[in-house]
mmCIF file of C-alpha atoms in Angstrom:
data_model
loop_
_atom_site.group_PDB
_atom_site.id
_atom_site.type_symbol
_atom_site.label_atom_id
_atom_site.label_comp_id
_atom_site.label_asym_id
_atom_site.label_seq_id
_atom_site.Cartn_x
_atom_site.Cartn_y
_atom_site.Cartn_z
ATOM 1 C CA UNK A 1 -67.913 100.154 -32.287
ATOM 2 C CA UNK A 2 -69.058 97.480 -34.779
ATOM 3 C CA UNK A 3 -65.167 97.132 -36.059
ATOM 4 C CA UNK A 4 -62.883 94.830 -34.079
ATOM 5 C CA UNK A 5 -60.091 97.221 -35.002
ATOM 6 C CA UNK A 6 -61.684 100.092 -33.737
ATOM 7 C CA UNK A 7 -64.108 99.047 -30.796
ATOM 8 C CA UNK A 8 -61.660 99.888 -28.272
ATOM 9 C CA UNK A 9 -61.342 103.843 -29.089
ATOM 10 C CA UNK A 10 -62.947 106.078 -26.870
ATOM 11 C CA UNK A 11 -66.242 108.224 -27.783
ATOM 12 C CA UNK A 12 -67.499 110.930 -25.854
ATOM 13 C CA UNK A 13 -70.696 112.585 -27.031
ATOM 14 C CA UNK A 14 -70.919 116.660 -25.940
ATOM 15 C CA UNK A 15 -74.287 118.232 -26.709
ATOM 16 C CA UNK A 16 -77.119 120.468 -25.621
ATOM 17 C CA UNK A 17 -79.478 117.348 -25.603
ATOM 18 C CA UNK A 18 -79.538 116.563 -21.904
ATOM 19 C CA UNK A 19 -83.125 114.431 -21.399
ATOM 20 C CA UNK A 20 -82.875 111.130 -20.062
ATOM 21 C CA UNK A 21 -83.798 109.496 -23.140
ATOM 22 C CA UNK A 22 -81.022 111.600 -24.740
ATOM 23 C CA UNK A 23 -78.309 110.208 -22.580
ATOM 24 C CA UNK A 24 -79.550 106.838 -22.459
ATOM 25 C CA UNK A 25 -79.819 106.674 -26.642
ATOM 26 C CA UNK A 26 -76.280 108.114 -26.701
ATOM 27 C CA UNK A 27 -74.775 105.399 -24.502
ATOM 28 C CA UNK A 28 -76.951 102.247 -26.122
ATOM 29 C CA UNK A 29 -75.202 103.418 -29.778
ATOM 30 C CA UNK A 30 -71.967 102.928 -28.462
ATOM 31 C CA UNK A 31 -70.583 106.210 -26.440
ATOM 32 C CA UNK A 32 -68.651 105.647 -23.444
ATOM 33 C CA UNK A 33 -69.468 108.769 -22.080
ATOM 34 C CA UNK A 34 -72.110 111.297 -22.396
ATOM 35 C CA UNK A 35 -70.934 115.168 -21.343
ATOM 36 C CA UNK A 36 -74.028 117.744 -21.665
ATOM 37 C CA UNK A 37 -72.958 121.334 -22.503
ATOM 38 C CA UNK A 38 -71.774 123.559 -20.928
ATOM 39 C CA UNK A 39 -68.566 121.626 -19.947
ATOM 40 C CA UNK A 40 -65.638 123.129 -18.068
ATOM 41 C CA UNK A 41 -62.172 122.265 -19.693
ATOM 42 C CA UNK A 42 -61.081 120.535 -16.484
ATOM 43 C CA UNK A 43 -64.020 118.245 -16.235
ATOM 44 C CA UNK A 44 -63.754 117.313 -20.175
ATOM 45 C CA UNK A 45 -59.897 116.723 -19.533
ATOM 46 C CA UNK A 46 -60.616 114.571 -16.719
ATOM 47 C CA UNK A 47 -63.032 112.470 -18.610
ATOM 48 C CA UNK A 48 -60.912 111.837 -21.760
ATOM 49 C CA UNK A 49 -57.765 111.178 -19.167
ATOM 50 C CA UNK A 50 -60.104 108.251 -17.369
ATOM 51 C CA UNK A 51 -61.201 106.918 -20.965
ATOM 52 C CA UNK A 52 -57.754 106.908 -22.289
ATOM 53 C CA UNK A 53 -56.634 104.964 -19.011
ATOM 54 C CA UNK A 54 -59.093 102.306 -19.841
ATOM 55 C CA UNK A 55 -58.028 102.003 -23.112
ATOM 56 C CA UNK A 56 -54.532 101.459 -22.252
ATOM 57 C CA UNK A 57 -55.584 98.830 -20.050
ATOM 58 C CA UNK A 58 -57.489 97.228 -22.681
ATOM 59 C CA UNK A 59 -54.618 97.384 -25.003
ATOM 60 C CA UNK A 60 -52.290 95.910 -22.670
ATOM 61 C CA UNK A 61 -54.486 93.236 -22.032
ATOM 62 C CA UNK A 62 -54.697 92.686 -25.917
ATOM 63 C CA UNK A 63 -51.000 92.473 -26.283
ATOM 64 C CA UNK A 64 -50.571 90.153 -23.722
ATOM 65 C CA UNK A 65 -53.235 87.925 -25.394
ATOM 66 C CA UNK A 66 -51.434 88.118 -28.726
ATOM 67 C CA UNK A 67 -48.327 87.335 -27.133
ATOM 68 C CA UNK A 68 -49.555 84.529 -24.891
ATOM 69 C CA UNK A 69 -51.127 83.228 -28.547
ATOM 70 C CA UNK A 70 -47.647 83.498 -30.459
ATOM 71 C CA UNK A 71 -45.772 81.815 -27.507
ATOM 72 C CA UNK A 72 -48.184 78.847 -27.409
ATOM 73 C CA UNK A 73 -48.395 78.473 -31.139
ATOM 74 C CA UNK A 74 -50.284 75.380 -32.310
ATOM 75 C CA UNK A 75 -51.651 74.473 -28.068
ATOM 76 C CA UNK A 76 -54.975 75.963 -29.240
ATOM 77 C CA UNK A 77 -56.830 74.268 -26.287
ATOM 78 C CA UNK A 78 -54.380 75.811 -24.040
ATOM 79 C CA UNK A 79 -54.549 79.287 -25.383
ATOM 80 C CA UNK A 80 -58.500 79.206 -25.683
ATOM 81 C CA UNK A 81 -58.335 78.389 -21.918
ATOM 82 C CA UNK A 82 -56.048 81.033 -20.971
ATOM 83 C CA UNK A 83 -57.848 83.428 -23.156
ATOM 84 C CA UNK A 84 -61.178 82.680 -21.444
ATOM 85 C CA UNK A 85 -59.418 82.779 -18.196
ATOM 86 C CA UNK A 86 -58.148 86.329 -18.565
ATOM 87 C CA UNK A 87 -61.631 87.462 -19.597
ATOM 88 C CA UNK A 88 -62.875 86.291 -16.435
ATOM 89 C CA UNK A 89 -59.927 87.731 -14.487
ATOM 90 C CA UNK A 90 -60.988 91.409 -15.893
ATOM 91 C CA UNK A 91 -64.793 90.741 -15.422
ATOM 92 C CA UNK A 92 -64.363 90.424 -11.783
ATOM 93 C CA UNK A 93 -66.641 92.432 -9.769
ATOM 94 C CA UNK A 94 -63.786 93.416 -7.203
ATOM 95 C CA UNK A 95 -60.436 92.112 -5.716
ATOM 96 C CA UNK A 96 -62.039 89.473 -3.821
ATOM 97 C CA UNK A 97 -63.747 87.838 -6.638
ATOM 98 C CA UNK A 98 -60.463 88.192 -8.851
ATOM 99 C CA UNK A 99 -58.480 86.288 -6.207
ATOM 100 C CA UNK A 100 -60.940 83.634 -6.121
ATOM 101 C CA UNK A 101 -60.813 83.193 -9.795
ATOM 102 C CA UNK A 102 -56.578 83.000 -9.790
ATOM 103 C CA UNK A 103 -57.043 80.349 -7.073
ATOM 104 C CA UNK A 104 -59.602 78.446 -8.454
ATOM 105 C CA UNK A 105 -57.518 78.298 -11.742
ATOM 106 C CA UNK A 106 -54.401 77.321 -10.067
ATOM 107 C CA UNK A 107 -55.854 74.795 -8.200
ATOM 108 C CA UNK A 108 -57.846 73.030 -10.492
ATOM 109 C CA UNK A 109 -56.140 73.569 -14.048
ATOM 110 C CA UNK A 110 -52.829 73.463 -12.767
ATOM 111 C CA UNK A 111 -52.898 71.051 -10.044
ATOM 112 C CA UNK A 112 -51.443 72.689 -7.103
ATOM 113 C CA UNK A 113 -52.836 72.098 -3.403
ATOM 114 C CA UNK A 114 -51.471 74.996 -1.906
ATOM 115 C CA UNK A 115 -52.012 78.704 -3.418
ATOM 116 C CA UNK A 116 -51.459 82.134 -1.398
ATOM 117 C CA UNK A 117 -51.122 85.517 -2.877
ATOM 118 C CA UNK A 118 -49.636 88.242 -1.280
ATOM 119 C CA UNK A 119 -50.129 92.047 -2.289
ATOM 120 C CA UNK A 120 -47.402 94.588 -2.074
ATOM 121 C CA UNK A 121 -47.506 96.765 0.459
ATOM 122 C CA UNK A 122 -45.540 100.119 -0.341
ATOM 123 C CA UNK A 123 -45.997 101.681 2.919
ATOM 124 C CA UNK A 124 -43.981 99.134 4.441
ATOM 125 C CA UNK A 125 -41.918 97.682 1.541
ATOM 126 C CA UNK A 126 -43.301 94.028 2.416
ATOM 127 C CA UNK A 127 -45.779 91.527 0.969
ATOM 128 C CA UNK A 128 -49.108 90.930 2.808
ATOM 129 C CA UNK A 129 -51.152 88.048 2.430
ATOM 130 C CA UNK A 130 -54.482 88.658 0.405
ATOM 131 C CA UNK A 131 -55.772 85.154 0.025
ATOM 132 C CA UNK A 132 -55.296 81.807 -1.010
ATOM 133 C CA UNK A 133 -55.931 78.017 0.036
ATOM 134 C CA UNK A 134 -53.625 76.240 2.429
ATOM 135 C CA UNK A 135 -51.318 79.017 3.555
ATOM 136 C CA UNK A 136 -50.257 79.229 7.018
ATOM 137 C CA UNK A 137 -50.049 83.139 7.365
ATOM 138 C CA UNK A 138 -52.822 85.075 8.494
ATOM 139 C CA UNK A 139 -54.891 87.654 6.370
ATOM 140 C CA UNK A 140 -53.122 90.910 6.091
ATOM 141 C CA UNK A 141 -50.045 89.422 7.760
ATOM 142 C CA UNK A 142 -46.677 90.575 6.436
ATOM 143 C CA UNK A 143 -44.243 88.029 5.297
ATOM 144 C CA UNK A 144 -40.927 88.124 6.780
ATOM 145 C CA UNK A 145 -39.002 87.610 3.566
ATOM 146 C CA UNK A 146 -35.637 89.823 3.441
ATOM 147 C CA UNK A 147 -36.443 92.783 1.091
ATOM 148 C CA UNK A 148 -33.049 91.746 -0.864
ATOM 149 C CA UNK A 149 -34.629 88.354 -1.596
ATOM 150 C CA UNK A 150 -38.036 90.068 -2.606
ATOM 151 C CA UNK A 151 -36.057 92.319 -5.057
ATOM 152 C CA UNK A 152 -34.247 89.582 -6.455
ATOM 153 C CA UNK A 153 -37.339 87.726 -7.312
ATOM 154 C CA UNK A 154 -39.360 90.794 -8.695
ATOM 155 C CA UNK A 155 -35.708 91.138 -11.258
ATOM 156 C CA UNK A 156 -36.627 87.801 -12.550
ATOM 157 C CA UNK A 157 -40.207 89.119 -14.223
ATOM 158 C CA UNK A 158 -41.055 85.432 -14.255
ATOM 159 C CA UNK A 159 -42.177 82.344 -12.076
ATOM 160 C CA UNK A 160 -39.298 80.969 -10.098
ATOM 161 C CA UNK A 161 -38.583 77.658 -8.489
ATOM 162 C CA UNK A 162 -37.672 78.664 -5.010
ATOM 163 C CA UNK A 163 -36.668 75.401 -3.462
ATOM 164 C CA UNK A 164 -35.909 71.956 -4.988
ATOM 165 C CA UNK A 165 -33.215 70.607 -7.769
ATOM 166 C CA UNK A 166 -31.212 73.939 -8.459
ATOM 167 C CA UNK A 167 -32.120 76.675 -5.968
ATOM 168 C CA UNK A 168 -29.631 78.156 -4.118
ATOM 169 C CA UNK A 169 -28.523 81.636 -2.873
ATOM 170 C CA UNK A 170 -31.317 84.248 -2.104
ATOM 171 C CA UNK A 171 -34.110 81.541 -3.462
ATOM 172 C CA UNK A 172 -33.304 79.251 -0.299
ATOM 173 C CA UNK A 173 -33.415 82.260 1.826
ATOM 174 C CA UNK A 174 -36.827 83.283 0.409
ATOM 175 C CA UNK A 175 -38.244 79.767 0.698
ATOM 176 C CA UNK A 176 -36.906 79.527 4.301
ATOM 177 C CA UNK A 177 -39.247 82.338 5.409
ATOM 178 C CA UNK A 178 -42.281 81.211 3.888
ATOM 179 C CA UNK A 179 -43.534 79.578 6.985
ATOM 180 C CA UNK A 180 -44.619 75.832 6.737
ATOM 181 C CA UNK A 181 -43.694 75.681 2.948
ATOM 182 C CA UNK A 182 -41.815 72.453 1.962
ATOM 183 C CA UNK A 183 -40.968 70.663 -1.245
ATOM 184 C CA UNK A 184 -40.868 72.289 -4.835
ATOM 185 C CA UNK A 185 -42.749 75.764 -4.599
ATOM 186 C CA UNK A 186 -42.758 78.413 -7.231
ATOM 187 C CA UNK A 187 -42.979 82.251 -6.701
ATOM 188 C CA UNK A 188 -44.755 84.390 -9.506
ATOM 189 C CA UNK A 189 -43.739 88.134 -9.452
ATOM 190 C CA UNK A 190 -46.697 90.443 -10.523
ATOM 191 C CA UNK A 191 -45.764 93.868 -11.597
ATOM 192 C CA UNK A 192 -47.152 95.972 -14.491
ATOM 193 C CA UNK A 193 -44.846 98.660 -16.096
ATOM 194 C CA UNK A 194 -42.165 98.074 -13.185
ATOM 195 C CA UNK A 195 -44.912 98.840 -10.441
ATOM 196 C CA UNK A 196 -44.747 96.071 -7.748
ATOM 197 C CA UNK A 197 -48.501 94.528 -7.252
ATOM 198 C CA UNK A 198 -47.685 91.289 -5.357
ATOM 199 C CA UNK A 199 -46.724 87.608 -5.685
ATOM 200 C CA UNK A 200 -48.553 84.346 -6.209
ATOM 201 C CA UNK A 201 -46.722 81.382 -4.423
ATOM 202 C CA UNK A 202 -47.646 77.614 -5.556
ATOM 203 C CA UNK A 203 -46.909 74.205 -3.897
ATOM 204 C CA UNK A 204 -47.901 70.669 -3.223
ATOM 205 C CA UNK A 205 -48.448 69.733 -6.786
ATOM 206 C CA UNK A 206 -50.629 66.830 -8.176
ATOM 207 C CA UNK A 207 -48.319 65.597 -10.900
ATOM 208 C CA UNK A 208 -45.117 67.118 -10.431
ATOM 209 C CA UNK A 209 -43.754 70.827 -10.553
ATOM 210 C CA UNK A 210 -44.484 72.430 -14.164
ATOM 211 C CA UNK A 211 -41.726 72.764 -16.668
ATOM 212 C CA UNK A 212 -41.354 73.640 -20.277
ATOM 213 C CA UNK A 213 -44.633 74.610 -21.919
ATOM 214 C CA UNK A 214 -46.737 74.542 -18.683
ATOM 215 C CA UNK A 215 -44.238 76.732 -16.857
ATOM 216 C CA UNK A 216 -44.528 79.234 -20.088
ATOM 217 C CA UNK A 217 -48.191 79.063 -19.634
ATOM 218 C CA UNK A 218 -47.848 79.857 -15.982
ATOM 219 C CA UNK A 219 -45.745 83.014 -17.123
ATOM 220 C CA UNK A 220 -48.410 84.244 -19.489
ATOM 221 C CA UNK A 221 -51.279 83.778 -17.028
ATOM 222 C CA UNK A 222 -49.401 85.621 -14.327
ATOM 223 C CA UNK A 223 -48.788 88.720 -16.597
ATOM 224 C CA UNK A 224 -52.680 88.629 -17.210
ATOM 225 C CA UNK A 225 -53.394 88.040 -13.549
ATOM 226 C CA UNK A 226 -51.097 91.233 -12.829
ATOM 227 C CA UNK A 227 -52.876 93.310 -15.229
ATOM 228 C CA UNK A 228 -56.473 92.199 -13.694
ATOM 229 C CA UNK A 229 -54.673 92.827 -10.183
ATOM 230 C CA UNK A 230 -53.691 96.357 -11.228
ATOM 231 C CA UNK A 231 -57.307 97.430 -12.560
ATOM 232 C CA UNK A 232 -58.855 96.255 -9.494
ATOM 233 C CA UNK A 233 -56.121 97.910 -7.058
ATOM 234 C CA UNK A 234 -56.744 101.074 -9.427
ATOM 235 C CA UNK A 235 -60.694 100.788 -8.694
ATOM 236 C CA UNK A 236 -60.124 100.031 -5.224
ATOM 237 C CA UNK A 237 -57.937 103.016 -4.415
ATOM 238 C CA UNK A 238 -60.580 105.654 -6.432
ATOM 239 C CA UNK A 239 -63.369 104.068 -4.337
ATOM 240 C CA UNK A 240 -61.547 104.473 -0.981
ATOM 241 C CA UNK A 241 -60.735 108.000 -1.954
ATOM 242 C CA UNK A 242 -64.479 108.556 -2.781
ATOM 243 C CA UNK A 243 -65.466 107.255 0.562
ATOM 244 C CA UNK A 244 -63.048 109.530 2.541
ATOM 245 C CA UNK A 245 -64.476 112.738 0.400
ATOM 246 C CA UNK A 246 -67.874 111.823 1.043
ATOM 247 C CA UNK A 247 -67.399 111.312 4.786
ATOM 248 C CA UNK A 248 -65.474 114.334 4.802
ATOM 249 C CA UNK A 249 -68.513 116.267 3.166
ATOM 250 C CA UNK A 250 -71.000 114.897 5.397
ATOM 251 C CA UNK A 251 -68.851 115.898 8.372
ATOM 252 C CA UNK A 252 -69.195 119.568 7.202
ATOM 253 C CA UNK A 253 -72.421 119.437 7.874
ATOM 254 C CA UNK A 254 -72.622 117.260 11.038
ATOM 255 C CA UNK A 255 -69.708 119.449 12.624
ATOM 256 C CA UNK A 256 -71.783 122.351 13.007
ATOM 257 C CA UNK A 257 -73.967 120.571 15.513
ATOM 258 C CA UNK A 258 -71.452 119.629 18.468
ATOM 259 C CA UNK A 259 -73.982 117.524 20.300
ATOM 260 C CA UNK A 260 -73.880 114.603 17.399
ATOM 261 C CA UNK A 261 -70.788 113.363 18.273
ATOM 262 C CA UNK A 262 -69.971 110.138 16.028
ATOM 263 C CA UNK A 263 -73.555 110.121 14.759
ATOM 264 C CA UNK A 264 -72.511 109.705 11.053
ATOM 265 C CA UNK A 265 -70.619 106.773 11.576
ATOM 266 C CA UNK A 266 -72.781 105.249 13.757
ATOM 267 C CA UNK A 267 -75.819 105.646 11.730
ATOM 268 C CA UNK A 268 -73.637 103.871 8.495
ATOM 269 C CA UNK A 269 -72.890 101.093 10.635
ATOM 270 C CA UNK A 270 -76.694 100.429 11.914
ATOM 271 C CA UNK A 271 -77.771 100.973 8.399
ATOM 272 C CA UNK A 272 -75.758 98.182 7.011
ATOM 273 C CA UNK A 273 -76.687 95.973 9.873
ATOM 274 C CA UNK A 274 -80.149 96.519 9.023
ATOM 275 C CA UNK A 275 -79.921 95.952 5.500
ATOM 276 C CA UNK A 276 -77.747 92.374 6.102
ATOM 277 C CA UNK A 277 -80.783 91.462 8.571
ATOM 278 C CA UNK A 278 -83.597 92.022 6.292
ATOM 279 C CA UNK A 279 -81.490 90.270 3.597
ATOM 280 C CA UNK A 280 -82.349 87.058 5.696
ATOM 281 C CA UNK A 281 -86.054 87.911 5.411
ATOM 282 C CA UNK A 282 -87.577 85.977 2.338
ATOM 283 C CA UNK A 283 -89.868 88.966 1.298
ATOM 284 C CA UNK A 284 -86.597 91.401 1.099
ATOM 285 C CA UNK A 285 -83.757 88.677 -0.220
ATOM 286 C CA UNK A 286 -84.262 89.587 -3.919
ATOM 287 C CA UNK A 287 -84.417 93.222 -2.989
ATOM 288 C CA UNK A 288 -81.301 93.630 -0.933
ATOM 289 C CA UNK A 289 -78.534 92.590 -2.937
ATOM 290 C CA UNK A 290 -74.514 92.965 -2.053
ATOM 291 C CA UNK A 291 -74.885 96.010 -4.141
ATOM 292 C CA UNK A 292 -77.627 97.666 -2.562
ATOM 293 C CA UNK A 293 -75.812 96.719 0.897
ATOM 294 C CA UNK A 294 -72.541 98.725 -0.307
ATOM 295 C CA UNK A 295 -74.574 101.490 -1.722
ATOM 296 C CA UNK A 296 -76.568 101.974 1.493
ATOM 297 C CA UNK A 297 -72.966 101.790 3.375
ATOM 298 C CA UNK A 298 -71.906 104.764 1.084
ATOM 299 C CA UNK A 299 -74.913 106.953 1.109
ATOM 300 C CA UNK A 300 -75.862 106.478 4.695
ATOM 301 C CA UNK A 301 -73.308 109.419 6.059
ATOM 302 C CA UNK A 302 -75.001 111.906 3.344
ATOM 303 C CA UNK A 303 -78.540 111.809 4.914
ATOM 304 C CA UNK A 304 -78.086 115.274 6.424
ATOM 305 C CA UNK A 305 -75.850 117.138 4.185
ATOM 306 C CA UNK A 306 -78.437 119.383 3.404
ATOM 307 C CA UNK A 307 -77.902 121.013 6.917
ATOM 308 C CA UNK A 308 -75.341 122.996 5.549
ATOM 309 C CA UNK A 309 -77.971 125.380 3.921
ATOM 310 C CA UNK A 310 -79.732 125.405 7.635
ATOM 311 C CA UNK A 311 -79.031 128.882 9.492
ATOM 312 C CA UNK A 312 -77.037 128.478 12.594
ATOM 313 C CA UNK A 313 -79.588 130.167 15.027
ATOM 314 C CA UNK A 314 -82.235 127.179 13.907
ATOM 315 C CA UNK A 315 -79.768 124.533 13.508
ATOM 316 C CA UNK A 316 -78.153 124.848 16.818
ATOM 317 C CA UNK A 317 -81.082 126.334 18.941
ATOM 318 C CA UNK A 318 -81.310 124.373 22.340
ATOM 319 C CA UNK A 319 -84.790 124.834 22.994
ATOM 320 C CA UNK A 320 -87.884 123.600 21.034
ATOM 321 C CA UNK A 321 -88.467 124.878 17.312
ATOM 322 C CA UNK A 322 -91.284 127.362 16.694
ATOM 323 C CA UNK A 323 -93.521 126.368 13.581
ATOM 324 C CA UNK A 324 -91.605 128.910 11.311
ATOM 325 C CA UNK A 325 -88.474 127.506 12.338
ATOM 326 C CA UNK A 326 -89.118 123.703 11.755
ATOM 327 C CA UNK A 327 -90.682 124.450 8.488
ATOM 328 C CA UNK A 328 -87.111 126.101 7.708
ATOM 329 C CA UNK A 329 -85.272 123.098 9.529
ATOM 330 C CA UNK A 330 -87.324 120.429 7.182
ATOM 331 C CA UNK A 331 -85.913 122.081 3.903
ATOM 332 C CA UNK A 332 -82.455 120.266 4.707
ATOM 333 C CA UNK A 333 -84.116 117.339 3.100
ATOM 334 C CA UNK A 334 -84.617 118.951 -0.267
ATOM 335 C CA UNK A 335 -81.474 121.022 -0.269
ATOM 336 C CA UNK A 336 -79.722 117.555 0.289
ATOM 337 C CA UNK A 337 -81.728 115.763 -2.170
ATOM 338 C CA UNK A 338 -81.390 118.503 -5.005
ATOM 339 C CA UNK A 339 -77.556 118.760 -4.064
ATOM 340 C CA UNK A 340 -76.784 114.787 -4.891
ATOM 341 C CA UNK A 341 -79.560 115.007 -7.489
ATOM 342 C CA UNK A 342 -77.366 117.586 -9.487
ATOM 343 C CA UNK A 343 -74.302 115.373 -9.252
ATOM 344 C CA UNK A 344 -76.372 112.343 -10.405
ATOM 345 C CA UNK A 345 -77.502 114.559 -13.686
ATOM 346 C CA UNK A 346 -73.298 115.349 -14.159
ATOM 347 C CA UNK A 347 -72.088 111.527 -13.664
ATOM 348 C CA UNK A 348 -75.262 109.457 -15.200
ATOM 349 C CA UNK A 349 -73.821 106.192 -14.247
ATOM 350 C CA UNK A 350 -73.392 106.254 -10.220
ATOM 351 C CA UNK A 351 -76.340 104.041 -9.016
ATOM 352 C CA UNK A 352 -74.474 104.870 -5.269
ATOM 353 C CA UNK A 353 -75.652 108.532 -6.049
ATOM 354 C CA UNK A 354 -79.029 107.578 -6.658
ATOM 355 C CA UNK A 355 -79.323 105.675 -3.604
ATOM 356 C CA UNK A 356 -77.882 108.736 -1.508
ATOM 357 C CA UNK A 357 -80.454 111.158 -3.268
ATOM 358 C CA UNK A 358 -83.382 108.892 -2.069
ATOM 359 C CA UNK A 359 -81.900 108.796 1.292
ATOM 360 C CA UNK A 360 -81.422 112.774 1.340
ATOM 361 C CA UNK A 361 -84.970 113.386 0.147
ATOM 362 C CA UNK A 362 -86.936 110.847 2.191
ATOM 363 C CA UNK A 363 -85.250 109.813 5.452
ATOM 364 C CA UNK A 364 -87.932 111.858 7.365
ATOM 365 C CA UNK A 365 -90.714 110.668 5.426
ATOM 366 C CA UNK A 366 -93.270 108.238 7.634
ATOM 367 C CA UNK A 367 -94.990 105.309 6.882
ATOM 368 C CA UNK A 368 -98.453 107.003 7.766
ATOM 369 C CA UNK A 369 -97.595 110.062 5.371
ATOM 370 C CA UNK A 370 -97.273 112.422 7.902
ATOM 371 C CA UNK A 371 -93.416 112.859 7.368
ATOM 372 C CA UNK A 372 -91.929 115.335 5.191
ATOM 373 C CA UNK A 373 -91.137 116.834 2.733
ATOM 374 C CA UNK A 374 -92.921 114.979 0.155
ATOM 375 C CA UNK A 375 -95.734 113.381 2.540
ATOM 376 C CA UNK A 376 -94.936 109.671 1.015
ATOM 377 C CA UNK A 377 -96.205 106.795 2.832
ATOM 378 C CA UNK A 378 -95.781 102.958 2.958
ATOM 379 C CA UNK A 379 -94.157 101.168 0.069
ATOM 380 C CA UNK A 380 -93.540 104.456 -1.836
ATOM 381 C CA UNK A 381 -90.788 105.467 0.768
ATOM 382 C CA UNK A 382 -87.615 104.106 -1.161
ATOM 383 C CA UNK A 383 -86.087 101.213 1.059
ATOM 384 C CA UNK A 384 -82.755 102.864 1.384
ATOM 385 C CA UNK A 385 -84.491 105.757 3.062
ATOM 386 C CA UNK A 386 -86.625 103.611 5.212
ATOM 387 C CA UNK A 387 -83.573 101.900 6.619
ATOM 388 C CA UNK A 388 -81.328 104.999 7.111
ATOM 389 C CA UNK A 389 -84.305 106.514 8.918
ATOM 390 C CA UNK A 390 -84.446 103.867 11.275
ATOM 391 C CA UNK A 391 -81.068 104.014 11.995
ATOM 392 C CA UNK A 392 -81.039 107.741 12.488
ATOM 393 C CA UNK A 393 -83.769 107.401 14.930
ATOM 394 C CA UNK A 394 -82.393 104.573 16.944
ATOM 395 C CA UNK A 395 -79.116 106.554 17.231
ATOM 396 C CA UNK A 396 -80.888 109.599 18.300
ATOM 397 C CA UNK A 397 -82.962 107.640 21.099
ATOM 398 C CA UNK A 398 -79.996 105.585 22.352
ATOM 399 C CA UNK A 399 -77.266 108.388 22.576
ATOM 400 C CA UNK A 400 -77.242 111.027 25.518
ATOM 401 C CA UNK A 401 -77.964 114.743 24.403
ATOM 402 C CA UNK A 402 -77.693 117.533 26.916
ATOM 403 C CA UNK A 403 -81.423 117.917 26.654
ATOM 404 C CA UNK A 404 -82.021 114.176 27.626
ATOM 405 C CA UNK A 405 -80.427 110.989 28.532
ATOM 406 C CA UNK A 406 -79.657 107.769 26.475
ATOM 407 C CA UNK A 407 -82.325 105.377 26.317
ATOM 408 C CA UNK A 408 -81.479 102.135 27.056
ATOM 409 C CA UNK A 409 -81.704 99.252 24.284
ATOM 410 C CA UNK A 410 -84.594 97.003 25.001
#
């Protein structure tokens, strides 16, 4: 890992040493993943495939940067700027932050007042507005550009002058459908290995439309942007798949109790709203970050997943539980917490699962210490569990059940 020529080669540690200290030590010395024995072939293959995909992305990025350096030759300042920008784009936390980096560079370094980023929607075969400054289309609105003109643009593989001197044919038709755009404009198709990602549209230049070396620099910037967009879209698709899977798992527990309706979805929404409101309070401002809000949004639906381990005659009993039945019911917190804890021990790195574990274990604790399962009290109850507990109780009170009417909101 200390050698530039080999530092991107993935390293997986496979070992029987499974203490948290060993895991941290392995990752700190440079391991990309840490797998504890026994490990299944399918799991190991999945981990290897994931690391190889990441390595290919880094290799593609390195190749693009080297091509940029070779093309611009002695223009060292431009090379340094674009290289730094490429790194900044690939460090963006999410797609929205990445689009912000792209827009800022094009407006401040390239000098155009109008930037619009459209992403390709393969479901309908159209470009949809994702972001930009000065564009007239609404977010997520599909552009009414003829498919033949879009196909022609992607076939160019580089920035194209849409209208202005020398523009004709499909380019004029394409430009005509860009509502509100006038004067010289450029369309930059983003694609990686033949996969369409989107288009960046530029116009209203401070000092004339780019040409020559500046146009070449735009081309290489566009290639680097396309790689970064591909990475962020891939991560977003993985995250969306995970969220759907998580919600489906939680519904397995909820659906056994037909009285709860859309309880999971409401608790999820209320939990995020409570977290957002708490963040406005100076006492919570430093504790509730954007990442915390995202984690509690994903973790909240899992709060009662442990109910899959509760017998039907207790879970679905219409009347009051006996003391023995109630004691069995309380075990759903431990069942859910241990289930998530086992997943945490396998993944090591997913902080969302750590939050979900806290929620499962502690969402029935009470501030006075009379809750269950561990009789935690006050600040010793994890913040995420307290927030979900409030959302859970609020929904139970304000939702009608066969044995009670819905209480009105004050």
